[in-house]
CSV table of C-alpha atoms and ligand atoms in Angstrom, one decimal:
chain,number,residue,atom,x,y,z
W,1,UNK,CA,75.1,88.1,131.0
W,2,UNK,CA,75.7,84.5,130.0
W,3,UNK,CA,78.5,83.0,131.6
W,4,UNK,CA,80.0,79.7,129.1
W,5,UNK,CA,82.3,77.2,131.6
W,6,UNK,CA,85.3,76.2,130.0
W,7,UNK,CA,87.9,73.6,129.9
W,8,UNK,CA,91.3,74.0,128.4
W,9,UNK,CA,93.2,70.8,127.3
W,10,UNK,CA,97.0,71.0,126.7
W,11,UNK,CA,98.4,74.1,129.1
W,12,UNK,CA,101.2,74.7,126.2
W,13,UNK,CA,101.7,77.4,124.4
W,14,UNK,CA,98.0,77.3,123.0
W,15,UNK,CA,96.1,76.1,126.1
W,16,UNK,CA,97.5,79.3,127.6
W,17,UNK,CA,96.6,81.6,125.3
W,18,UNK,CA,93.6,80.5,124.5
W,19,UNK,CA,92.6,80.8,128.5
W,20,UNK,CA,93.6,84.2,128.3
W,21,UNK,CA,91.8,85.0,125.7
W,22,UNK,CA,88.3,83.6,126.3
W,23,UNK,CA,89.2,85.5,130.2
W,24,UNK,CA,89.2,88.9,127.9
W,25,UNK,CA,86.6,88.5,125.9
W,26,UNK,CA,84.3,90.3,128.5
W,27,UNK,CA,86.7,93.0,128.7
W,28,UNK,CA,87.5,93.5,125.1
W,29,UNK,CA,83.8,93.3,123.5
W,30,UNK,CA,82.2,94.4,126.8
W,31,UNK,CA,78.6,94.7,125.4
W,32,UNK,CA,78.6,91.3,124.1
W,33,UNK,CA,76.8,89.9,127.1
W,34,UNK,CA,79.6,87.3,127.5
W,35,UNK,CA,81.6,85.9,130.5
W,36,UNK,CA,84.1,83.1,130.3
W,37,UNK,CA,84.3,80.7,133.5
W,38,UNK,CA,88.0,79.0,133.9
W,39,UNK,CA,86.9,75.6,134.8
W,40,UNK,CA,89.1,73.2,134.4
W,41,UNK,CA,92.4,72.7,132.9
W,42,UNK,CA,94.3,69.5,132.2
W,43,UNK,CA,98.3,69.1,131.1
W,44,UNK,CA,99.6,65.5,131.5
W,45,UNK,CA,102.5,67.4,133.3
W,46,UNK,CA,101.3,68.0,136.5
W,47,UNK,CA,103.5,71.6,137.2
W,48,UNK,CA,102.2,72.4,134.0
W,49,UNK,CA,98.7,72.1,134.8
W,50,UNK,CA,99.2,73.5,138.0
W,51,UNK,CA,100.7,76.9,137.0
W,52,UNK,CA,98.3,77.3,134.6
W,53,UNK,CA,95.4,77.0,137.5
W,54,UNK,CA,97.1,79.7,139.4
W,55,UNK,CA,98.5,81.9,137.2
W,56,UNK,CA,95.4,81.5,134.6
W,57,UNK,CA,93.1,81.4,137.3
W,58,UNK,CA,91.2,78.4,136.6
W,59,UNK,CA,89.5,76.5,139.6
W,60,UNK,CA,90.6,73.0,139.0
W,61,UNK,CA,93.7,71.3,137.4
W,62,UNK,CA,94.3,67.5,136.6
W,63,UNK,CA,96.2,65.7,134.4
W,64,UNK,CA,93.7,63.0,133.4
W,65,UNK,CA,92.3,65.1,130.1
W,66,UNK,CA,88.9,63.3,130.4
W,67,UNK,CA,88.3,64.7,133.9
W,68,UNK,CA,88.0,68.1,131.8
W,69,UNK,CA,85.1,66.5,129.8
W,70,UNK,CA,83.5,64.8,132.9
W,71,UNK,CA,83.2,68.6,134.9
W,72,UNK,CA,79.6,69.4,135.1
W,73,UNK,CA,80.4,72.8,134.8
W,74,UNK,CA,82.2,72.7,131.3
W,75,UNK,CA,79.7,73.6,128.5
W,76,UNK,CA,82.8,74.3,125.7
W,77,UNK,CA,86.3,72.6,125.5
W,78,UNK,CA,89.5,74.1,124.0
W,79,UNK,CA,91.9,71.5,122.2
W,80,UNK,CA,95.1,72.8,122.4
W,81,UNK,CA,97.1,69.2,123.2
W,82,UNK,CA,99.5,67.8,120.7
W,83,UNK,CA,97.9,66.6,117.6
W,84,UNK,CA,98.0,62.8,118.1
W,85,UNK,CA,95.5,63.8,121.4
W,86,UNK,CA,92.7,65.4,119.2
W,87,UNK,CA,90.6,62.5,117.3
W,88,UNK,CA,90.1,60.6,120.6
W,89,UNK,CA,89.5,64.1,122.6
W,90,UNK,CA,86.8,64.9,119.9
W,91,UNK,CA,85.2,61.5,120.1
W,92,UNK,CA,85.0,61.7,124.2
W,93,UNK,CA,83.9,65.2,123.6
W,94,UNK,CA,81.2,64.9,121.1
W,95,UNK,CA,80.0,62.0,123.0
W,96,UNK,CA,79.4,64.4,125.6
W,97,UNK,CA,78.0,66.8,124.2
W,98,UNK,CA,80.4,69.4,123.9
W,99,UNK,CA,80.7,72.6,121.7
W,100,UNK,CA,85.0,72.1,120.9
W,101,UNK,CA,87.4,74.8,119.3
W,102,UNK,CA,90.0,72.8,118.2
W,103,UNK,CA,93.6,73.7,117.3
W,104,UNK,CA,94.8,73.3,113.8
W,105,UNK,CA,96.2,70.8,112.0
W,106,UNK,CA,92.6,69.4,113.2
W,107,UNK,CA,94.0,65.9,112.6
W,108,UNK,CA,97.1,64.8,112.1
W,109,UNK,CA,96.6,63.9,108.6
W,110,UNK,CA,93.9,64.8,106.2
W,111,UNK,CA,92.1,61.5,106.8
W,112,UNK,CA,91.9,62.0,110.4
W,113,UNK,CA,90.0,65.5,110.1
W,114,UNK,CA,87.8,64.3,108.3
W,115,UNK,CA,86.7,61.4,110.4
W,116,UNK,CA,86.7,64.5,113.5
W,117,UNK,CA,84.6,66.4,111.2
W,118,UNK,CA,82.1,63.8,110.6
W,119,UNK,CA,81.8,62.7,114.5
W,120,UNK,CA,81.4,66.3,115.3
W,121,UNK,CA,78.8,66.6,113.0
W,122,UNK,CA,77.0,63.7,113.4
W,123,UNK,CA,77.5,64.4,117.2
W,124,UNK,CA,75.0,67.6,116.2
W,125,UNK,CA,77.5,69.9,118.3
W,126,UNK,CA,79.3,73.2,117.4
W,127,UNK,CA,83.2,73.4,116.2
W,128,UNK,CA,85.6,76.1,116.0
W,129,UNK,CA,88.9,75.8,114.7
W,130,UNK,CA,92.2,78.3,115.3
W,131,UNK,CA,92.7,79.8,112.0
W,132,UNK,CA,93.1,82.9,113.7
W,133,UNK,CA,95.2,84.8,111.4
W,134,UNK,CA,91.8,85.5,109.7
W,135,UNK,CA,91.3,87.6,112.4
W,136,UNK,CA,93.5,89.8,112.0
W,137,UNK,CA,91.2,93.7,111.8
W,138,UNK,CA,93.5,94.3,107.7
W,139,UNK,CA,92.7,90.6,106.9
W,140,UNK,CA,89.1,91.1,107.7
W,141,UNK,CA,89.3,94.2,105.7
W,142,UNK,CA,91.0,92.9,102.6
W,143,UNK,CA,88.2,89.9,102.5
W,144,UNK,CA,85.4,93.1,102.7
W,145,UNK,CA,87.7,94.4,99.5
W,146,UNK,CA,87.6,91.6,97.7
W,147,UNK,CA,83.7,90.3,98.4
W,148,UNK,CA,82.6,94.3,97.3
W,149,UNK,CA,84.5,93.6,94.3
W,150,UNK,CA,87.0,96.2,94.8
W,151,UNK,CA,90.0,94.4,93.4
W,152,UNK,CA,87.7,92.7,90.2
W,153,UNK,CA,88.1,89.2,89.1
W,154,UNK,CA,90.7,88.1,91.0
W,155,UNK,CA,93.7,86.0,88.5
W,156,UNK,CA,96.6,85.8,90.7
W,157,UNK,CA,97.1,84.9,94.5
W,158,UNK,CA,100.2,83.7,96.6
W,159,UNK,CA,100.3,82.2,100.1
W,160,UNK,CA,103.1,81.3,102.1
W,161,UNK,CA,103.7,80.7,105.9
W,162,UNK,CA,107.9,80.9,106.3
W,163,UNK,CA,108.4,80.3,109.8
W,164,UNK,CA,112.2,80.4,111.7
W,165,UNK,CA,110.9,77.6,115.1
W,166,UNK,CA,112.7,74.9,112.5
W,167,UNK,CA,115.9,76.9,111.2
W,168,UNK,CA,118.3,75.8,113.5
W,169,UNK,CA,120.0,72.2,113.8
W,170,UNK,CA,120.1,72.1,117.2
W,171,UNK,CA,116.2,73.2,117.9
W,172,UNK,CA,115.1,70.3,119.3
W,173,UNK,CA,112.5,67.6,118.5
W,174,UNK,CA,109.7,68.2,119.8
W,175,UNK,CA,106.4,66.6,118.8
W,176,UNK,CA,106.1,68.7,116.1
W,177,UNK,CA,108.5,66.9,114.3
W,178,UNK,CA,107.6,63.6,115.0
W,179,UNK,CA,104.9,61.8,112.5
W,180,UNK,CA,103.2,59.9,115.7
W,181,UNK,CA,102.4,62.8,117.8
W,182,UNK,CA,102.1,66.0,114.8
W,183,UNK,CA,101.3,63.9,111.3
W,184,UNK,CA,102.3,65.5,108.7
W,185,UNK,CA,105.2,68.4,109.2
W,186,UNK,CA,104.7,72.1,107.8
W,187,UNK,CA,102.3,70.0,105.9
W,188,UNK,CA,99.5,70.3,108.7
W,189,UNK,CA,101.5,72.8,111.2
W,190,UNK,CA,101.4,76.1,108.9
W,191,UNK,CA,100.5,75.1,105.6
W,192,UNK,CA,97.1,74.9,107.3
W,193,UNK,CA,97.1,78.3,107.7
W,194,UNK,CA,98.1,79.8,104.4
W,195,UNK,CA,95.8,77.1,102.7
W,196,UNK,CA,92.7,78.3,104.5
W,197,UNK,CA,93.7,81.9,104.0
W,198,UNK,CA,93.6,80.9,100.3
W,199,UNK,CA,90.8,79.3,100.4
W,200,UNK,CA,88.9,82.0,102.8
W,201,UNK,CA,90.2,85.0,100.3
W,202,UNK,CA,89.8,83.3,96.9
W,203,UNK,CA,87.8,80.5,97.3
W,204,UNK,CA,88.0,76.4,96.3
W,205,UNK,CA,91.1,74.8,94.4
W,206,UNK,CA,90.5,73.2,91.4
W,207,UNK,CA,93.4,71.2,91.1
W,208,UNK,CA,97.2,71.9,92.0
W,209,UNK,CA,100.8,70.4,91.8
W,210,UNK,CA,103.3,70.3,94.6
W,211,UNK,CA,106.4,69.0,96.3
W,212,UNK,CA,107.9,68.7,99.9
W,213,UNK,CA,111.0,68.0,101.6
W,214,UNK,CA,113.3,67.4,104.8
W,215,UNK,CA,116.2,70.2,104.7
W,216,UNK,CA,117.6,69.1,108.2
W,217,UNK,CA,116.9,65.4,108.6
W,218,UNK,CA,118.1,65.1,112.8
W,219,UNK,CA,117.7,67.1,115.9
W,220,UNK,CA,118.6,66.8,119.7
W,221,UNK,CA,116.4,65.3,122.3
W,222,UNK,CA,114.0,67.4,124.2
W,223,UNK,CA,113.2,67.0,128.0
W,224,UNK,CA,109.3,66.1,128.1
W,225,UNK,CA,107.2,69.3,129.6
W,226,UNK,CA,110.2,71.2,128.9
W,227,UNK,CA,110.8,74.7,126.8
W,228,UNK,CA,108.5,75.1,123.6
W,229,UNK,CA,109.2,74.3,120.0
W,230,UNK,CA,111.2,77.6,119.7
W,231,UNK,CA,114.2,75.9,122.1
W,232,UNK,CA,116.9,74.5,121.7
W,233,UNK,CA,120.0,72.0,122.4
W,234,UNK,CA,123.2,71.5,122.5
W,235,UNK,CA,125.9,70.1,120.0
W,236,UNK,CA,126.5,67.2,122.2
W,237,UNK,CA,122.9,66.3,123.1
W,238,UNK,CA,121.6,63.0,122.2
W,239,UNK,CA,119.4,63.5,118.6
W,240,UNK,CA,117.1,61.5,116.7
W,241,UNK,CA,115.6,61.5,113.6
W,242,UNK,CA,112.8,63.7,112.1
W,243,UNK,CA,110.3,62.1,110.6
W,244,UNK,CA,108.1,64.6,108.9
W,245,UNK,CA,108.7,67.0,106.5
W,246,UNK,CA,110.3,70.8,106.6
W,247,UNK,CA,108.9,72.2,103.4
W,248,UNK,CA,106.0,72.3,101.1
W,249,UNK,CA,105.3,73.5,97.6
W,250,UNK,CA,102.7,73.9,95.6
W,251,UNK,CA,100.8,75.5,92.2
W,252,UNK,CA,97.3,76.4,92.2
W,253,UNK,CA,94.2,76.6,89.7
W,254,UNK,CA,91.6,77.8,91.8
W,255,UNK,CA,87.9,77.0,90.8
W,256,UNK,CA,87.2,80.6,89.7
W,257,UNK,CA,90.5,80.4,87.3
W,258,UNK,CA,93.0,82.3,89.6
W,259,UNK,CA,96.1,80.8,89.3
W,260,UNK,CA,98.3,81.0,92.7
W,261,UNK,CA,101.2,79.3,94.8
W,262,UNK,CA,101.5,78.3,98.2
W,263,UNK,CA,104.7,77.4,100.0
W,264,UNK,CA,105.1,76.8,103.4
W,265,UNK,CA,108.8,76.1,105.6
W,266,UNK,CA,109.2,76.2,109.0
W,267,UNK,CA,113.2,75.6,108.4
W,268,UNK,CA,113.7,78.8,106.4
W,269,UNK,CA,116.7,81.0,107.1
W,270,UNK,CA,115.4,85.1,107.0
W,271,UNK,CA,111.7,85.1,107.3
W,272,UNK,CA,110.5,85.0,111.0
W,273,UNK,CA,106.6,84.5,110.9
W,274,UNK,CA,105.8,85.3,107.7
W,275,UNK,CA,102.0,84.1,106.8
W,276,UNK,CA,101.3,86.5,104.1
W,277,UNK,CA,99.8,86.7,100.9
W,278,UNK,CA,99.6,88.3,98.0
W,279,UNK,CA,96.5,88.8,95.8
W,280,UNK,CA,96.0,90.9,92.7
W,281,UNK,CA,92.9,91.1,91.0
W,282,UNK,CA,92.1,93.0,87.6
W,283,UNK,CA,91.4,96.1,88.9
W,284,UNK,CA,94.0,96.2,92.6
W,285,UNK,CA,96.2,93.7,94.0
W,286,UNK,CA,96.3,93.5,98.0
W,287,UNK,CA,99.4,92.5,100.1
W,288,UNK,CA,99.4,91.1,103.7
W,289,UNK,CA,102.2,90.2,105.8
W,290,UNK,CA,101.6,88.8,109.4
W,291,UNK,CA,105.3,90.5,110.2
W,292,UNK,CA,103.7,93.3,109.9
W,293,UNK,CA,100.7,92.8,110.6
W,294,UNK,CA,99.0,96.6,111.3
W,295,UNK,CA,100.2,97.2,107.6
W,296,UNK,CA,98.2,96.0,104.1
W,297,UNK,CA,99.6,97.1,101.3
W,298,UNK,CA,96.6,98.5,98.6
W,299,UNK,CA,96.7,98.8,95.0
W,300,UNK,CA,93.5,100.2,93.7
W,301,UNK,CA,92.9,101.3,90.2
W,302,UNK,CA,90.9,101.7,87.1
W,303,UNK,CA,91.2,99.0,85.0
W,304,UNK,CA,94.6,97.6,86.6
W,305,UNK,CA,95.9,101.7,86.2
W,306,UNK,CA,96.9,103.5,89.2
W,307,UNK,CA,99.8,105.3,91.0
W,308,UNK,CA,101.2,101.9,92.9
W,309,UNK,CA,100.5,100.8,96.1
W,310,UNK,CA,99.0,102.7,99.0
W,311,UNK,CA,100.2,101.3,102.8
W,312,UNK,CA,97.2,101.1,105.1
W,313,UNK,CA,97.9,101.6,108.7
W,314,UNK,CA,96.1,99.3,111.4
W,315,UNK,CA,93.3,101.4,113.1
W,316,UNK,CA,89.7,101.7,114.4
W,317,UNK,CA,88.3,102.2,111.3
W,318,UNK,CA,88.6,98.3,110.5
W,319,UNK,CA,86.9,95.5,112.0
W,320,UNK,CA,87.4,95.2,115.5
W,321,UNK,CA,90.8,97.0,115.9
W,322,UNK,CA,89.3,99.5,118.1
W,323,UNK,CA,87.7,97.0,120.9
W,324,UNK,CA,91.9,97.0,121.5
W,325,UNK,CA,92.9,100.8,120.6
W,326,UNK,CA,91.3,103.7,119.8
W,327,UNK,CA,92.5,105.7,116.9
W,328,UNK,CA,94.7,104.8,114.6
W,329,UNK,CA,98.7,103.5,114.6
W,330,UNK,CA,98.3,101.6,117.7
W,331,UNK,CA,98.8,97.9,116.6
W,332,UNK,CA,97.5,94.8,117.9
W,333,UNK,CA,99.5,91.7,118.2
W,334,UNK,CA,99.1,88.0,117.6
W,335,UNK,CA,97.0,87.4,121.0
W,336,UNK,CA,94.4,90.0,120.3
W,337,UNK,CA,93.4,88.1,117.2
W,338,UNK,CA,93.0,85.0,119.7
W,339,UNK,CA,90.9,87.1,121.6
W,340,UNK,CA,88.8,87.9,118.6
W,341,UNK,CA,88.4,84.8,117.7
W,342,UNK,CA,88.0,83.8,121.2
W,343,UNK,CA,84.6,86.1,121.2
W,344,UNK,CA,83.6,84.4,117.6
W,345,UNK,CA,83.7,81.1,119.1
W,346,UNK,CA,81.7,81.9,122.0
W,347,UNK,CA,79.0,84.2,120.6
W,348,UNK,CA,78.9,80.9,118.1
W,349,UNK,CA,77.7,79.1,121.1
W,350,UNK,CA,75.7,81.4,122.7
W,351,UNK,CA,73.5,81.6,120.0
W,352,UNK,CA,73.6,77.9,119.1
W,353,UNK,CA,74.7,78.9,115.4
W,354,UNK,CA,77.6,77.3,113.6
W,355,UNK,CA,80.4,79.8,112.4
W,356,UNK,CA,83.6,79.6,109.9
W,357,UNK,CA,85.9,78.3,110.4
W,358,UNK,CA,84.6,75.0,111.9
W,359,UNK,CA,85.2,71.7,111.0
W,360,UNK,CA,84.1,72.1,107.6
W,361,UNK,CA,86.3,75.0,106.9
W,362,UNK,CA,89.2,72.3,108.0
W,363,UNK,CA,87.9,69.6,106.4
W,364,UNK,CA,88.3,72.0,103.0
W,365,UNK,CA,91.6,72.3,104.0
W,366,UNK,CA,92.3,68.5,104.5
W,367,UNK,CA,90.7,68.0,101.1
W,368,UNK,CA,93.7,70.3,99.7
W,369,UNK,CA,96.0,68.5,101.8
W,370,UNK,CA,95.7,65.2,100.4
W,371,UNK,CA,95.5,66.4,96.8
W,372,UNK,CA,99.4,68.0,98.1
W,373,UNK,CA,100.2,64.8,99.4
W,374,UNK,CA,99.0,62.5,96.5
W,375,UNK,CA,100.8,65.0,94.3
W,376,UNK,CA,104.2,64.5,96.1
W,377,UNK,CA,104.4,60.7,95.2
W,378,UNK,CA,102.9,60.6,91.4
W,379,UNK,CA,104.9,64.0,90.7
W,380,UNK,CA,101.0,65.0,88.8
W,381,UNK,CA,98.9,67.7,88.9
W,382,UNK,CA,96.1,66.3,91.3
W,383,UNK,CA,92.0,67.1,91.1
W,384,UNK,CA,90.5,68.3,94.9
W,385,UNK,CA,88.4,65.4,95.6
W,386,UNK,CA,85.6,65.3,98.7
W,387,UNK,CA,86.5,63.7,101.5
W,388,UNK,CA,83.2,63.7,104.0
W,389,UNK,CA,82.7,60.7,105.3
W,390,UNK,CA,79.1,59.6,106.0
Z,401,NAD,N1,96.7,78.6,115.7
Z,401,NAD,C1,98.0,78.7,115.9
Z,401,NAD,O1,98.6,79.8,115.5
Z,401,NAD,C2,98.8,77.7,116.7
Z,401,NAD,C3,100.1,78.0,117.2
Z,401,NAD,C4,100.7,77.0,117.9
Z,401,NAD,C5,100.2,75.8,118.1
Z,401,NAD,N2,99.0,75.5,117.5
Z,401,NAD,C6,98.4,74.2,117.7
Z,401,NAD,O2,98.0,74.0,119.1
Z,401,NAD,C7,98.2,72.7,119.6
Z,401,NAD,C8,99.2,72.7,120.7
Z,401,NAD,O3,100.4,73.3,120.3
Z,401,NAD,P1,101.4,74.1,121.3
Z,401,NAD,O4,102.4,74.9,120.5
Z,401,NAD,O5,100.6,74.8,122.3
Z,401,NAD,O6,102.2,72.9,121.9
Z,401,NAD,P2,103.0,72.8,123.3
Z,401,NAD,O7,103.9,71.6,123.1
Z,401,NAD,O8,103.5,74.1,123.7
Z,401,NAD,O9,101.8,72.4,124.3
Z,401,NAD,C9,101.1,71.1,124.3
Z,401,NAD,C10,100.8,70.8,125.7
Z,401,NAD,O10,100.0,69.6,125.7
Z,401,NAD,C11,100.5,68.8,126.8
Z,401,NAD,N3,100.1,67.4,126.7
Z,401,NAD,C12,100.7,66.4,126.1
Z,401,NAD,N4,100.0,65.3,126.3
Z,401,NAD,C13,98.9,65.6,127.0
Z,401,NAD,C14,97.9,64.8,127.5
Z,401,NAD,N5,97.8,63.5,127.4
Z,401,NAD,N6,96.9,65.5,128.2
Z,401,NAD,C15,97.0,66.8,128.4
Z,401,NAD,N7,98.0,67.6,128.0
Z,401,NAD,C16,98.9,67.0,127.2
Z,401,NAD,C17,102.0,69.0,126.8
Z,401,NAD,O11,102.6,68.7,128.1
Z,401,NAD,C18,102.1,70.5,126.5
Z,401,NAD,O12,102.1,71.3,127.7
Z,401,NAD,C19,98.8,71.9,118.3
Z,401,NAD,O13,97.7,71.3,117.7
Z,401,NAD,C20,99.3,73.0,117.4
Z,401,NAD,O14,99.4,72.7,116.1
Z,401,NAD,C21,98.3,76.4,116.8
């Protein structure tokens, strides 16, 4: 058995799940030969910190995040603090020495991943980074599908992530909408995760056009360490203005001559959590919806002719599902893809071998990013250009 110390920094919503989740790994994927150890974890907000020591089950807590780095006992650090906190985290970390899974946006604009991608590199240390809903058992078998060549050339694809957390005037403002601490807005928040999907399913962008805007331009003032980004105020409470954006746009040529969309909102009225896609190919067409996320929807046929679409149901017979359930109809959730990935990262370190998605995988993303961004203020189509630094 080889037991991996971790530290956790940024008890949040992500620091806690990801503790969890590296705690299950030994249970879940037993013959893995794999055992987490809760170091240390580190919140600026000392309760915060605290609770997630006792209830996590870690066996230190501090608020000073480079204590975290400093434990002799860590060998691998989860970033799960607000994005303005991950370049200098990185740089302390890879200075160290430590293997990091970071939480996306990796940086809080495409320039700043790639500069954490190139110190990580350069640092000669493993990366992992949370684009977990490529974990998800249907998702893993819809990227099987389309590798074996079961859907044929593929010539369509469409990505969105439509998320509620911004619908309301009075959620609050939390970091997430403030360009110091998050960046960019849906830009970098769930963009990020329909762009690697896209990416991950049907492969580089060419070039694309987009567009972005702010529907709700002011919110009310959160107390710090406080509720999540899902809360909210009230009519009277003081507000201040966002400064990032609520929705993105954009049209795709991918390198392999797809043609696709992408559109991400996190202000939306209807959809909940919807990171989906949609993929057709010339010979099926695949749909995914992470509202329903023990469901893909199959279209398989000769020569693009067939009787419609056939609904898979989540079970053991695809990847991973039945480390949670056995047979078939028993659905797993969003934290049991944090778990799988959870495993991923550490069997990545385990055997000293870099695994997607790392930095480079976010890097890719960041390089789509900016072509979005660039696009937004020439109103052009815009080339993918590289953006590895040295
Ligand atoms: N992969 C996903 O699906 C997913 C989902 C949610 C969030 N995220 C990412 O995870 C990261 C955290 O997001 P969250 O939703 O958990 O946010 P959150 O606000 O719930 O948690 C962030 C935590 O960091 C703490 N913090 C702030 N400054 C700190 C400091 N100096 N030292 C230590 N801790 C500090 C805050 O007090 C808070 O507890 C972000 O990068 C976010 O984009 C990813």
């Amino acid at each position: 058995m080889t037991e991996l110390g971790i530290g956790v920094i940024g008890m949040g919503w992500m620091g806690q799940v990801h503790a969890r989740s590296y705690s299950l790994v030994r249970q879940r994927f037993p013959d893995c030969g794999l055992s987490a150890r809760l170091v240390i974890c580190s919140d600026n907000v000392a309760q915060r910190a605290e609770r997630a020591r006792d209830l996590l089950g870690f066996e230190a807590a501090t608020t000073r995040w480079r204590d975290v780095i400093e434990h002799p006992a860590v060998q691998v650090l989860s970033i799960a603090a607000p994005n303005n906190l991950h370049l200098e985290i990185v740089e302390a970390a890879a200075a160290a020495g430590l293997h990091i899974f970071c939480e996306k946006p990796v940086g809080r604009t495409p320039q700043e991943t790639a500069q954490i991608e190139a110190i990580a590199r350069n640092a000669g240390i493993l990366s992992f980074v949370g684009f977990n809903y490529r974990w998800a058992p249907l998702v893993l078998h819809a990227k099987r599908l389309i590798s074996d060549g079961a859907l044929g050339e593929i010539t369509q694809y469409r990505g969105r992530f439509f998320s509620m957390y911004g619908s309301d005037p009075l959620g609050l403002l939390s970091w997430r909408f403030d360009r110091e601490f998050a960046g960019y807005g849906a830009l970098g928040d769930i963009m990020a995760h329909a762009t690697d999907m896209a990416l991950y399913l049907c492969g580089p962008v060419k070039r694309l056009v987009s567009n972005a805007h702010t529907f709700i331009a002011e919110r009310p003032l959160p107390i710090p360490g406080v509720g999540t980004h899902y809360s909210r105020g009230a009519p009277e409470d003081p507000k201040a203005a966002v400064s990032n954006e609520d929705y993105v746009g954009a049209l795709l040529e991918f390198e392999n001559g797809a043609r696709g969309t992408l559109e991400a909102s996190r202000s939306i009225v209807g959809p909940k959590n919807q990171m989906a896609f949609e993929i057709n190919g010339a010979k099926g067409a695949i749909n995914w919806d992470f509202e329903r996320m023990n469901e893909l929807q199959l279209y398989l046929g000769e020569d693009g002719r067939g009787d419609g679409f056939t609904r898979l149901v989540a079970g053991d017979r695809y990847p991973w599902h039945g480390n949670f359930n056995p047979g078939e109809g028993s659905g797993l959730g969003y934290e049991d893809m944090k778990v799988i990935e959870a495993w991923q990262f550490l069997r990545a370190v385990a055997d000293g071998r870099q695994r997607a998605p790392g930095l480079a995988d976010a890097l890719a993303v960041a390089e789509a990013h900016q072509a979005m961004i660039r696009s937004w203020n020439s109103g052009a189509w815009e080339a993918i250009t590289s953006m590895r630094l040295d």
